[in-house]
XYZ file of C-alpha atoms in Angstrom:
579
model
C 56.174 -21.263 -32.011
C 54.853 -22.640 -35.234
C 55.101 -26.411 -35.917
C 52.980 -29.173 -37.573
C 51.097 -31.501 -35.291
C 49.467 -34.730 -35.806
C 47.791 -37.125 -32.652
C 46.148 -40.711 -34.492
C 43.790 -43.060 -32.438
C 44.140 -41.222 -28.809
C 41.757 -43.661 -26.220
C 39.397 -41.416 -25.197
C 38.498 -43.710 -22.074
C 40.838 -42.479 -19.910
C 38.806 -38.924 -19.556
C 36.441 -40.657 -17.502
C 36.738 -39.107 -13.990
C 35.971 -35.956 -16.028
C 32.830 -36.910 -17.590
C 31.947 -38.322 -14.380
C 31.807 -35.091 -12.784
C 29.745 -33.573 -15.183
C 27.238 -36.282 -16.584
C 25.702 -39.938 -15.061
C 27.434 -41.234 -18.404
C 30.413 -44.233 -19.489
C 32.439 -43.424 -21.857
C 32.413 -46.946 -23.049
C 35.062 -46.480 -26.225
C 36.331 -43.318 -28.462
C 39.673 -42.147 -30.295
C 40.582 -38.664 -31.403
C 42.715 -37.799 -34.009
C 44.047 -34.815 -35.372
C 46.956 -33.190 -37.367
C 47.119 -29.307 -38.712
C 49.462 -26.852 -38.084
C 49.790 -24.594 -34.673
C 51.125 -21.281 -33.871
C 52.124 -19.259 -30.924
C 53.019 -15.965 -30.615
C 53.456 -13.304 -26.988
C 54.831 -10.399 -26.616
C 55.207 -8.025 -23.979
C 52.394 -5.680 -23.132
C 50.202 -8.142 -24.832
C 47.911 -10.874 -25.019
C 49.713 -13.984 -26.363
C 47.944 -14.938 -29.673
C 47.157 -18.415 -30.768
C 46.107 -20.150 -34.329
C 45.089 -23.633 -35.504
C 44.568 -25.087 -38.966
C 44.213 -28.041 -40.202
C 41.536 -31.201 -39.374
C 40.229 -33.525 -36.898
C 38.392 -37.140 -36.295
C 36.672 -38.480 -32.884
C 35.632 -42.092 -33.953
C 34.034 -44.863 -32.093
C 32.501 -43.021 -29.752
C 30.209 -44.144 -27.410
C 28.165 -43.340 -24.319
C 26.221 -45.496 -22.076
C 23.995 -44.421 -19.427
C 25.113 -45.210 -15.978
C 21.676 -46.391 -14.522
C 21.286 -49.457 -16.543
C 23.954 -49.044 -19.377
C 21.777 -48.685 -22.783
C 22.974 -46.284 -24.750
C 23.452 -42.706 -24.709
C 24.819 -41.603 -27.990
C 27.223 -42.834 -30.506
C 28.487 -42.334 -34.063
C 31.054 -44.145 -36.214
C 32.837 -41.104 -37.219
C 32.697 -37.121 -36.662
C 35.280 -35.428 -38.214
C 36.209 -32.056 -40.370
C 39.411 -31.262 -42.623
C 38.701 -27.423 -42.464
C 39.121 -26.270 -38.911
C 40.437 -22.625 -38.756
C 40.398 -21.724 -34.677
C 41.721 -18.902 -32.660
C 41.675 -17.185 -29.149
C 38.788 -15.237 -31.015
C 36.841 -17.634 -33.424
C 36.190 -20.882 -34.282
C 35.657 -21.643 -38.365
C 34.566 -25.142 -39.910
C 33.850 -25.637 -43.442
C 32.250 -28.697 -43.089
C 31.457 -30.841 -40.113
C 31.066 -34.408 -41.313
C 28.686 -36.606 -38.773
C 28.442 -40.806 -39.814
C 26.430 -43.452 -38.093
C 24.717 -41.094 -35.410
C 23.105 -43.122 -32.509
C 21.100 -41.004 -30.281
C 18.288 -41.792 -27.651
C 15.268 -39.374 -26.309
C 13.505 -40.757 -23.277
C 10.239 -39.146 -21.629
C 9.751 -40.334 -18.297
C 6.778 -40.923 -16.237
C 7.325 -37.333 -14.806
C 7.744 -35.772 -17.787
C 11.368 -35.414 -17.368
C 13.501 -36.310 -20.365
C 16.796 -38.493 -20.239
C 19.286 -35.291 -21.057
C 18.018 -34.088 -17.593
C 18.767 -36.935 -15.151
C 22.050 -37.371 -17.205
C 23.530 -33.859 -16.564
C 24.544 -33.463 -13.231
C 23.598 -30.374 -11.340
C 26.453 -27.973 -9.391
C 27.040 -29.215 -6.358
C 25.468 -27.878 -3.350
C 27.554 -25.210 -1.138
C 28.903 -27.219 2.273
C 26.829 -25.829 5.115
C 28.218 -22.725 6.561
C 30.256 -21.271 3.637
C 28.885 -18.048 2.926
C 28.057 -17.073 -0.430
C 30.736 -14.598 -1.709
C 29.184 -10.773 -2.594
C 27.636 -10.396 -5.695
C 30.818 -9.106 -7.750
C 33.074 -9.777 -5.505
C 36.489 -11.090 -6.950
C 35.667 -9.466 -10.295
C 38.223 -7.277 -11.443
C 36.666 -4.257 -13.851
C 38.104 -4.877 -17.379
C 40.039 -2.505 -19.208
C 38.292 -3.326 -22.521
C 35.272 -4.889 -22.972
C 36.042 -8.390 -24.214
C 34.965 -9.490 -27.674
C 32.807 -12.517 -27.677
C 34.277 -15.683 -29.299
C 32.804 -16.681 -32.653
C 31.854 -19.937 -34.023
C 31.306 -20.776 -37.493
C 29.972 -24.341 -39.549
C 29.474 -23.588 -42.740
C 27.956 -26.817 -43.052
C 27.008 -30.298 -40.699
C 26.407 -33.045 -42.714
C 24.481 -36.037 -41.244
C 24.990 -39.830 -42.941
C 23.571 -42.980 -41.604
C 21.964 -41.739 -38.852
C 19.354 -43.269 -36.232
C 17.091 -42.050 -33.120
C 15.319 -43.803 -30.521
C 12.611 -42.326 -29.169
C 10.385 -43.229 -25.925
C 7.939 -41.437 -23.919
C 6.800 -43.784 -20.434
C 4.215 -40.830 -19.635
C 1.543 -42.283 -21.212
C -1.415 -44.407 -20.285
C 0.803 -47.298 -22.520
C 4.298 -46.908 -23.030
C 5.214 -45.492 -26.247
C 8.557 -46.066 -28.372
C 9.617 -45.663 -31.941
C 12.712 -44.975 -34.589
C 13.784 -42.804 -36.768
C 16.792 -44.430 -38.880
C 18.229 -43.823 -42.248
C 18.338 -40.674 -41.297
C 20.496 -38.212 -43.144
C 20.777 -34.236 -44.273
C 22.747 -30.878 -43.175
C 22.741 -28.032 -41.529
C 23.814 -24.795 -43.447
C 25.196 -21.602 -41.883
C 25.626 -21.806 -38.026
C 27.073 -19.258 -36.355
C 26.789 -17.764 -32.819
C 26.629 -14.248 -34.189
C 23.340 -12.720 -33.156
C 20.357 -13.141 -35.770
C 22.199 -15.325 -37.774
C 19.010 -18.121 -38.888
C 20.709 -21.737 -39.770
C 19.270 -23.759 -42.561
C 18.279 -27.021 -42.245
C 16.948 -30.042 -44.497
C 16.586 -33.602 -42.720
C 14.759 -37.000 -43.195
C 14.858 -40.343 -42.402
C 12.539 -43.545 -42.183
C 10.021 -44.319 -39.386
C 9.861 -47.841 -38.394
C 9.609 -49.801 -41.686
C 7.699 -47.470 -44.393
C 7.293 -44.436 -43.061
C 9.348 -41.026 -43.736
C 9.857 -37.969 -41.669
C 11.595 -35.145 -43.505
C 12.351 -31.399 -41.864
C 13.144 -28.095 -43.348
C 13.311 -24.662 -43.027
C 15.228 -22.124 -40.942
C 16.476 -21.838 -37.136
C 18.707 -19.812 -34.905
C 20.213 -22.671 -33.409
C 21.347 -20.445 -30.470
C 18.387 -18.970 -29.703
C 15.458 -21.334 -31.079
C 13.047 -20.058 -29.088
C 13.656 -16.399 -30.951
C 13.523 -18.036 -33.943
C 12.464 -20.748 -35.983
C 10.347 -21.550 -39.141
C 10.400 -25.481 -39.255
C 8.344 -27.601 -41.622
C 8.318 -31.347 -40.772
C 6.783 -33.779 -42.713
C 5.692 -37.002 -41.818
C 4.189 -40.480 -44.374
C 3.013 -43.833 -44.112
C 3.437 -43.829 -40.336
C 1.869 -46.632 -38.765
C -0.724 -45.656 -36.561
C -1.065 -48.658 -34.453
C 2.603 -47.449 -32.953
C 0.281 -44.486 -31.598
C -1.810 -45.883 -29.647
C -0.199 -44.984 -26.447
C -0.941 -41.634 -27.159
C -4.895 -42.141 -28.015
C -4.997 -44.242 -25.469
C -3.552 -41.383 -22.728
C -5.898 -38.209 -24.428
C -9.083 -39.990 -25.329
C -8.962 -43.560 -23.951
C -8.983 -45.644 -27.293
C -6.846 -48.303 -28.564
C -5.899 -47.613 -32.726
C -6.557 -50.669 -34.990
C -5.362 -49.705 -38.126
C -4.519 -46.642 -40.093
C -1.738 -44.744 -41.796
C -0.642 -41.265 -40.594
C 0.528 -38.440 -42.873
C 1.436 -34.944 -41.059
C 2.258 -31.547 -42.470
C 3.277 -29.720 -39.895
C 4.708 -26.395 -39.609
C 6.655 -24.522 -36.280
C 6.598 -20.648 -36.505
C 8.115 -19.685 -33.100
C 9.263 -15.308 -33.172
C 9.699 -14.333 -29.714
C 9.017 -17.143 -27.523
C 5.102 -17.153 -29.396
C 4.174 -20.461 -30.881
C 1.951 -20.366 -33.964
C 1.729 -23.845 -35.862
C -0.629 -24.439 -39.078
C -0.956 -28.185 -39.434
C -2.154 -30.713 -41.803
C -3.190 -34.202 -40.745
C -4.235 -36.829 -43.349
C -5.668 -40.040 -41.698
C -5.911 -43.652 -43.655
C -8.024 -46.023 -42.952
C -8.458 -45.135 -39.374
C -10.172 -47.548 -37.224
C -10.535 -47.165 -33.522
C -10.121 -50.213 -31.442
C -11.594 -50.899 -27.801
C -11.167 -48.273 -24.916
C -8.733 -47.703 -22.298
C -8.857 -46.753 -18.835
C -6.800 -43.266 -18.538
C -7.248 -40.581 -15.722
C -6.006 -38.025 -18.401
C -8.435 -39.016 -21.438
C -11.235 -36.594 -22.518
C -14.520 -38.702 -23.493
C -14.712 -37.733 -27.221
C -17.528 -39.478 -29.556
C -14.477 -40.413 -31.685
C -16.643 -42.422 -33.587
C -19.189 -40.343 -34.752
C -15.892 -37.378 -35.802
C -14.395 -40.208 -38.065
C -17.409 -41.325 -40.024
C -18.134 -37.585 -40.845
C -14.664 -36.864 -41.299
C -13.622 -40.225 -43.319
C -14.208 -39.844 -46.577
C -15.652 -42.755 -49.409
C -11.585 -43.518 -49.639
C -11.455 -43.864 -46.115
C -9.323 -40.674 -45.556
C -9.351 -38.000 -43.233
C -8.167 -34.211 -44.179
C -8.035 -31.726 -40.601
C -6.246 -28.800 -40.553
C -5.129 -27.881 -37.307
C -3.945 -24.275 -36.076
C -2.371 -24.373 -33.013
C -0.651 -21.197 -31.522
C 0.251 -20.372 -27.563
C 3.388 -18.984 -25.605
C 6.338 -20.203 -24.859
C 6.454 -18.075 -21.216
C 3.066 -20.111 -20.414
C 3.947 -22.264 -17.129
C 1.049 -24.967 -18.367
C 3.035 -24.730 -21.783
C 3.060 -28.202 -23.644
C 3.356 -29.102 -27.186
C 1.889 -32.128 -26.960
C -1.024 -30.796 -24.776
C -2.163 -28.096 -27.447
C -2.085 -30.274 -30.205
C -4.330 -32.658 -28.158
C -6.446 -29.404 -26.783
C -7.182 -28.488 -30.596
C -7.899 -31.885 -31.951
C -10.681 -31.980 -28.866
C -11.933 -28.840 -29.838
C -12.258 -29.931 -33.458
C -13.692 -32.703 -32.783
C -16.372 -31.083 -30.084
C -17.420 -28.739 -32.772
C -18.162 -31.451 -34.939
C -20.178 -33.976 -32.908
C -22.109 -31.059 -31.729
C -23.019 -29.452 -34.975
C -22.564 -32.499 -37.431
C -24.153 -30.824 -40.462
C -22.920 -27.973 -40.123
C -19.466 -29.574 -40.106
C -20.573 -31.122 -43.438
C -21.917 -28.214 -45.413
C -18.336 -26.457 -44.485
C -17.053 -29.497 -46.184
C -19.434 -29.949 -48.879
C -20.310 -26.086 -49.757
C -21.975 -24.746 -46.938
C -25.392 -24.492 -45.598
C -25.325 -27.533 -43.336
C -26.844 -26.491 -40.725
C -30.142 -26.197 -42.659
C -30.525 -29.690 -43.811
C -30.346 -30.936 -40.158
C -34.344 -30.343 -39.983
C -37.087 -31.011 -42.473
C -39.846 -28.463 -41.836
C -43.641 -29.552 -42.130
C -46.807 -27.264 -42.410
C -49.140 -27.703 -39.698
C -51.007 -30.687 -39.471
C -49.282 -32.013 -43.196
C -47.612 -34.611 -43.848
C -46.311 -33.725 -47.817
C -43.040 -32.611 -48.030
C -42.762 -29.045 -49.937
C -40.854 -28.358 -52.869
C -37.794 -26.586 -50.336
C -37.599 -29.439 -48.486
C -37.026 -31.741 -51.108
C -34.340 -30.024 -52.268
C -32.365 -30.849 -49.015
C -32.408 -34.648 -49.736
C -29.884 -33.919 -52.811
C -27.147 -32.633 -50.519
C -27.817 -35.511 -47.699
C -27.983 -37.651 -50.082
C -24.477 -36.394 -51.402
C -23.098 -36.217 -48.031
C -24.171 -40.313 -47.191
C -22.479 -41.243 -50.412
C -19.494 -39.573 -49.480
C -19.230 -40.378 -45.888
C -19.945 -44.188 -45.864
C -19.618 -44.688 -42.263
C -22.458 -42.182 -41.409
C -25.888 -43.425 -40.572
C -29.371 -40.887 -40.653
C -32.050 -41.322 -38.296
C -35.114 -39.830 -38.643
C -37.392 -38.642 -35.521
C -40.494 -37.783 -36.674
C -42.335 -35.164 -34.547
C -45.935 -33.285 -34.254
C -47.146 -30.294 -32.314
C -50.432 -29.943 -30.635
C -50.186 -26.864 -30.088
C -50.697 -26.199 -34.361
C -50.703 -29.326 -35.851
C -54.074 -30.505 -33.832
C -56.380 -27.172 -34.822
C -54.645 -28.088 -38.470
C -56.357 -31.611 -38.697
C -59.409 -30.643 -37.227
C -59.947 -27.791 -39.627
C -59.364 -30.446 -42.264
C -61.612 -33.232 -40.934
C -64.048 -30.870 -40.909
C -63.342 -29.454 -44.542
C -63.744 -33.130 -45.474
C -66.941 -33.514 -43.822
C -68.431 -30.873 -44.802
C -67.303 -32.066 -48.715
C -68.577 -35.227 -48.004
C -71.726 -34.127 -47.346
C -71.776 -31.858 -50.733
C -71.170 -35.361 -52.319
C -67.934 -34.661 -53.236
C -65.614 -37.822 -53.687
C -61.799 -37.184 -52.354
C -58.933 -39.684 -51.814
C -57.715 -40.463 -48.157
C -54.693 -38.141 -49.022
C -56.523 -35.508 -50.720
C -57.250 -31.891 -49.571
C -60.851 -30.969 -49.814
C -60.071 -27.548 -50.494
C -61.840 -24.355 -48.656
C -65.104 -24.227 -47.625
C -67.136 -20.867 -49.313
C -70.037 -19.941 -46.937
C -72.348 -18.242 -49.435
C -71.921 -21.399 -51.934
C -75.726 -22.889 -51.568
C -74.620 -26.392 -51.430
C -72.176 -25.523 -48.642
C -74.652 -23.648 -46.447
C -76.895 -27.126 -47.082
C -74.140 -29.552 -46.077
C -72.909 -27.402 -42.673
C -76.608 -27.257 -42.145
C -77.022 -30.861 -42.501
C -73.734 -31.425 -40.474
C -74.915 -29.475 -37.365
C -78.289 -30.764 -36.845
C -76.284 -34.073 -37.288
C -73.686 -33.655 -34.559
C -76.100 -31.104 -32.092
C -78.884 -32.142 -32.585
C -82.373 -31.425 -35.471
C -84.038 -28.884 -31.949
C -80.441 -27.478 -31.495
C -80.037 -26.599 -35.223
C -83.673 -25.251 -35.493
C -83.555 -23.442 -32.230
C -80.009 -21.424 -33.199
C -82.035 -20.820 -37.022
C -84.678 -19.468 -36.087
C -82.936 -16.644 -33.220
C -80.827 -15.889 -35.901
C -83.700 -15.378 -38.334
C -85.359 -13.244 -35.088
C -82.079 -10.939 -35.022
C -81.709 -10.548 -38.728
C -85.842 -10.319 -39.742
C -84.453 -8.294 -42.990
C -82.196 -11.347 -44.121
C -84.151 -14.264 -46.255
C -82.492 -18.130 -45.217
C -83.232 -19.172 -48.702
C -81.931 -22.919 -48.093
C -83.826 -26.784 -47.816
C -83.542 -26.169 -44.259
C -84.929 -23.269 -43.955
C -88.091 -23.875 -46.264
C -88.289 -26.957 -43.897
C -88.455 -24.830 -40.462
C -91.046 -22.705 -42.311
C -93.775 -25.399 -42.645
C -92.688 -26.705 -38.988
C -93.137 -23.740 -37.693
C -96.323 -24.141 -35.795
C -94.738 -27.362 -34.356
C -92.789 -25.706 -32.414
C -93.096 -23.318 -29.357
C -93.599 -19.518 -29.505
C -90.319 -17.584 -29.914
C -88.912 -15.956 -27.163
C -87.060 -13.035 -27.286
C -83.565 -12.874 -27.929
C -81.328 -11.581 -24.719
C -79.255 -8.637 -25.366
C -76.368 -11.133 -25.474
C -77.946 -13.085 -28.264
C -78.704 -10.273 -30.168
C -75.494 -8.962 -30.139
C -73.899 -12.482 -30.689
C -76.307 -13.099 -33.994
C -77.185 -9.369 -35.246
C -75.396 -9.489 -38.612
C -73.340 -12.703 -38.215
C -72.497 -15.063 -41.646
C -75.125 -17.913 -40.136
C -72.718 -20.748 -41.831
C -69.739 -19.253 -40.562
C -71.134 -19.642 -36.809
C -71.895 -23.364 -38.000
C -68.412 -23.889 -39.674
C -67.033 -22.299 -36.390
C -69.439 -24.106 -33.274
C -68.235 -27.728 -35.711
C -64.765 -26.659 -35.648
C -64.870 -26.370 -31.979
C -66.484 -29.827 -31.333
C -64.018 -31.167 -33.599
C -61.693 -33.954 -31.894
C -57.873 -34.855 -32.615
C -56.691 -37.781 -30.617
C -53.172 -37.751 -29.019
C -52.826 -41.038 -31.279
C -53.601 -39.280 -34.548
C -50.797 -36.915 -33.653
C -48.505 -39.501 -33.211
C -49.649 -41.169 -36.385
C -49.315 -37.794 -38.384
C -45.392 -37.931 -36.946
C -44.859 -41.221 -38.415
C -45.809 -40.307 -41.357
C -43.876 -37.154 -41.624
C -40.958 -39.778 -40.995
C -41.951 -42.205 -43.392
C -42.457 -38.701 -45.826
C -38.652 -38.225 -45.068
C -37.379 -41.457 -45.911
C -39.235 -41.942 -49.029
C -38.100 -38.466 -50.112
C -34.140 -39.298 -49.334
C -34.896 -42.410 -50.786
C -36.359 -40.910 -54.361
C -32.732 -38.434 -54.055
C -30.758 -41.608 -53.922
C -29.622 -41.783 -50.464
C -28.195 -45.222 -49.241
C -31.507 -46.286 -47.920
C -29.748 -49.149 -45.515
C -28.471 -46.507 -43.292
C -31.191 -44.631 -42.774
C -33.568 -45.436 -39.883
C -36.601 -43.878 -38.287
C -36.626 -43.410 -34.503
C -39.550 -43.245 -31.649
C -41.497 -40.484 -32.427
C -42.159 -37.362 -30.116
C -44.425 -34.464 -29.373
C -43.025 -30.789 -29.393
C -43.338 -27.083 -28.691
C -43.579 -25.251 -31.591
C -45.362 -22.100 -33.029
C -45.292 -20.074 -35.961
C -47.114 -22.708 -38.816
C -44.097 -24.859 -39.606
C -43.591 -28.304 -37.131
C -39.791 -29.439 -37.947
C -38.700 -33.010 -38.274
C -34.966 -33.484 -36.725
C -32.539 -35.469 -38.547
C -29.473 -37.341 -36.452
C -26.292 -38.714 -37.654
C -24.519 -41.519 -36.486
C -22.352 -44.256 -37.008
C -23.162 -47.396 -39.410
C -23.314 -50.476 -38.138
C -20.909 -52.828 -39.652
C-alpha cells in the first residue's frame, strides 16, 4: 500500500475511557491533525514493513485534574512538519511546542501531583496465581533491535509553569511564564547528551534561564545543568525560611548561580547565591527549623551595599534513601552559617585577606593598661571590617588576671614608692622605671620605706643581724651612720640562729627590703577590675584613633580570668547594630 493521508481537527475527547484507565485526568478539549504519506509492504517469510512521512498538529489540548478540576497541562499548539517513522525509528526535525501550561504540586507528604495522577497496575484478584517467571515467553530467533527515537530539535514558545510546594511550615507557590527555548539532539541511543537552553520570567521581574547538557533518558547518568536565577523576590520565599530556620523574609532580592553535575547517580553542585537587601522579619513556629543566629550571619555577610556573596558546594548521592535536594542545600547553608557565628572573625579575615582570627583579642602585658605597637595595628583591619559591614556592632569586654596582673601592679606601686621617696616626680600614668639596689639614693629610700611600713625597731633589728652575718661588709648609708650612734640604745646582740645566718650571709640587704615590701604589697579585687576598664576604654580609644564607627562599638561588664604566660587578652564580640 502507499497512499497520501490527511485527518484535520479529530476531537480528541472521545479517548477518555482510555486516559481514564491510565491517569486521574479529563481530557477537557484537544484535536489532532495530520497528513503525510504512508506505506505498507509484507511478504512472505517476513516481517511486514511500515513507513510514515509527512507532519502532524495536536491543538487545544487540555487536561484537568479529576480531584478538583484545575489544570493539568495544556498548550495551544504542538506540532512538527518533519516526521520520518518506522517499525524501527522514529525521526523529527523539529518539534514545535506553543503556549505550554504545566503545573508541579508538592504535597504535604512530599508527594508530587504526577504521582497521585498516574494510576498504579491494578492489584491481582485474590487467588490468581502469579504465572512463572518466563512463562509464556517464547525464545526469539533474533535478538530484536531496539526502536530509535530522534528530535533534532524541541522548540518551546509562550510557555508558563505553576509551581507549589504545601510541605512547608507556609504554603509556598510561584510562576515561571514567558518561558521559551529548545532542546537540541534527543535521542534514545545510549550516551547520547541533549542540549538544552531555557528561560523565562519569575513572577513580575525576575528571570530564570537554564543551560547545559542532559541525557534526557537517563538524567540521573548524566547531566551538567547551569540554572540561573535574577531579581527574584524574596518575600515569595518565605515559606521556605520559615520551614528550615523559623523566620519570616521582609525584603530582599535573590540572584542564584547554580550549577547540577550529576555522573553516575553522584550529585556535586557548586553554587552562587547573591542576596539584596535581605532583611529578616519576625519568627515562625516550625517543628523542622534549625535555630540559626541569622542575624548575626547577615550583618557579617551583608556588605556596605547591602549584598550578600556565599558560595555553596553541595555534593551527595543519588542511591542515599534520606536523599533530598532541597534538604542539602538547607544542610550547607546551616553549616555555613554555623561556621560563621561561631568564628565571626575568622569568617571576616577569609573575606577581607585573612588573619581574622587574630584580631578577635587584644593582648595586654601584665598589670598594663597601654596598648603595644602590635595591637594597634589590629584596629586598622576592624576598623576596615565595621566600615564594610554596617550592620555589625563590637563590644568590648575588658578583662584582668590575678593570677599575673596583681604581682604586676604591686611590683609597680612599689617601684613608685620607692621613686617617690628618691623625690622623683612621675605622672599618674607614668612608669617609674627599675629600681637599682646599689644606687645610694635607692638603698636610702627602701630603707626609709621599710622602717615606714614595719616599723623604725623592725628595720634596725633586721640591719644590724645582717651587719652581724656580713661583719666584712661596710652599710655606708644615713641609716646606717644613724644605728651607729644608737647603738648603745639598744640591747646587746644576740646571736644569729643558723637559719638567720644562712638567710642573711651574703644577701643584697636592699634586695631583701625591695623583696619583704613587695610581699606586703596589696592589690584590691577593685583595682583589678578598674585596670579591666581601662584596658576597655584603651580599646575603644585605639579603634576610635583607626577610624572605626565609634556608635557601634560598646564596652561590656568586665570579668576576671585564668591566664598565664605575661600577656592578659581582652575579647572582642560582634553583633548586630541596633537600628
Amino acid at each position: 500500500a502507499d497512499m497520501k493521508l490527511k485527518l484535520s481537527n479529530l476531537a480528541l475527547k472521545p479517548a477518555q475511557p482510555y486516559l481514564s484507565q491510565a491517569a486521574n485526568l479529563v481530557l477537557v478539549s484537544g484535536r489532532a491533525s495530520t497528513q503525510g504519506r504512508v506505506k505498507f509492504e509484507s511478504k512472505t517469510g517476513a516481517p511486514p514493513k511500515w513507513a510514515f512521512n509527512g507532519g502532524f498538529e495536536v491543538a487545544d489540548l487540555l487536561l484537568n485534574e479529576s480531584e478538583g478540576g484545575a489544570r493539568f497541562l495544556s498548550w495551544k499548539r504542538l506540532s512538527s512538519e518533519t516526521v520520518t517513522a518506522s517499525q524501527e525509528a522514529l525521526d523529527v526535525d523539529e518539534l514545535r511546542l506553543d503556549s505550554l501550561g504545566a503545573k508541579l504540586v508538592i504535597y504535604q507528604d512530599k508527594t508530587v501531583n504526577l504521582k497521585k495522577i498516574l494510576k498504579s497496575a491494578p492489584p491481582l484478584a485474590a487467588g490468581t496465581a502469579q504465572p512463572p517467571e518466563g512463562a509464556g515467553v517464547k525464545p526469539a530467533k533474533h535478538a530484536e533491535k531496539a526502536f530509535r527515537m530522534t528530535i533534532d530539535r524541541i522548540r518551546v514558545e509562550r510557555g508558563e509553569m505553576d509551581f507549589a510546594d504545601y510541605s512547608l511550615a507556609l504554603p509556598f507557590g510561584t510562576r515561571i511564564h514567558d518561558f521559551k527555548g529548545a532542546f537540541n539532539g534527543i535521542s534514545t541511543q545510549p550516551g547520547t547528551v541533549a542540549e538544552l537552553e531555557l528561560d523565562g520570567q519569575v513572577d513580575e521581574f525576575g528571570l530564570a534561564r537554564a543551560v547545559g547538557q542532559i541525557d534526557l533518558f537517563n538524567p540521573t547518568g548524566f547531566m551538567d545543568i547551569k540554572v540561573v536565577f535574577r531579581n527574584v523576590e524574596m518575600v515569595n520565599l518565605t515559606p521556605y525560611t520559615a520551614t528550615f530556620v523559623g523566620r519570616k523574609i521582609e525584603s530582599g532580592k535573590l540572584s542564584l548561580d547554580l550549577e547540577y553535575k550529576i555522573k553516575d547517580r553522584q550529585l556535586l553542585g557548586e553554587n552562587q547565591i547573591i542576596m539584596d537587601k535581605l532583611t529578616l522579619g519576625e519568627r515562625v513556629q516550625s517543628p523542622t527549623a534549625k535555630d540559626l543566629p541569622l542575624d548575626l550571619a547577615i550583618a557579617i555577610l551583608q556588605d556596605s551595599d547591602g549584598r550578600i556573596d556565599l558560595g555553596l558546594p553541595v555534593s551527595g548521592s543519588l542511591d542515599d534513601p534520606q536523599f533530598s535536594y532541597g534538604r542539602i542545600i538547607w544542610k550547607a547553608i546551616g553549616n555555613i552559617i554555623t561556621k560563621i557565628v561561631t568564628a565571626p572573625f575568622r569568617a571576616l579575615g577569609a573575606l577581607f585577606g585573612g588573619g581574622g582570627e587574630k584580631l578577635e583579642k587584644v593582648a595586654f602585658e601584665a598589670g598594663e593598661d597601654a596598648l603595644t605597637p602590635p595591637e594597634k595595628e589590629k584596629f586598622k583591619q576592624i576598623s576596615q571590617i565595621l566600615t564594610k559591614r554596617p550592620g555589625l556592632a563590637l563590644s568590648i569586654h575588658g578583662v584582668s588576671a590575678a593570677a599575673i596582673d596583681r604581682p604586676a601592679m604591686k611590683e609597680t606601686q612599689l617601684r613608685r614608692a620607692v621613686a617617690e621617696k628618691m623625690g622623683l616626680k612621675l605622672s599618674p600614668d607614668e612608669d617609674p622605671g627599675p629600681i637599682s639596689t646599689a644606687n645610694p639614693k635607692s638603698q636610702t629610700a627602701l630603707e626609709a620605706l621599710y622602717a615606714q611600713r614595719f616599723g623604725e625597731p623592725e628595720w634596725v633589728a633586721l640591719s644590724a643581724k645582717w651587719q652581724q652575718a656580713n661583719p666584712d661588709k661596710k652599710k655606708e648609708s644615713g641609716a646606717g651612720k644613724m644605728l651607729s650612734r644608737l647603738k648603745g640604745l639598744f640591747k646587746k646582740e644576740q646571736p644569729l640562729s643558723a637559719d638567720e645566718l644562712a638567710q642573711l650571709k651574703d644577701a643584697d640587704l636592699h634586695a631583701m627590703l625591695y623583696q619583704r615590701l613587695l610581699d606586703k604589697e596589696m592589690v584590691s579585687d577593685e583595682a583589678l577590675r578598674n585596670l579591666a576598664r581601662r584596658r576597655s576604654e584603651a580599646v575603644a580609644q585605639g579603634l576610635a584613633a583607626a577610624g572605626a564607627p565609634s556608635e557601634r562599638i560598646s564596652q561590656g561588664e568586665v570579668a576576671a580570668v585564668e591566664a598565664d604566660g605575661r600577656e592578659v587578652q581582652v575579647k572582642l564580640e560582634l553583633g548586630v547594630a541596633k537600628k
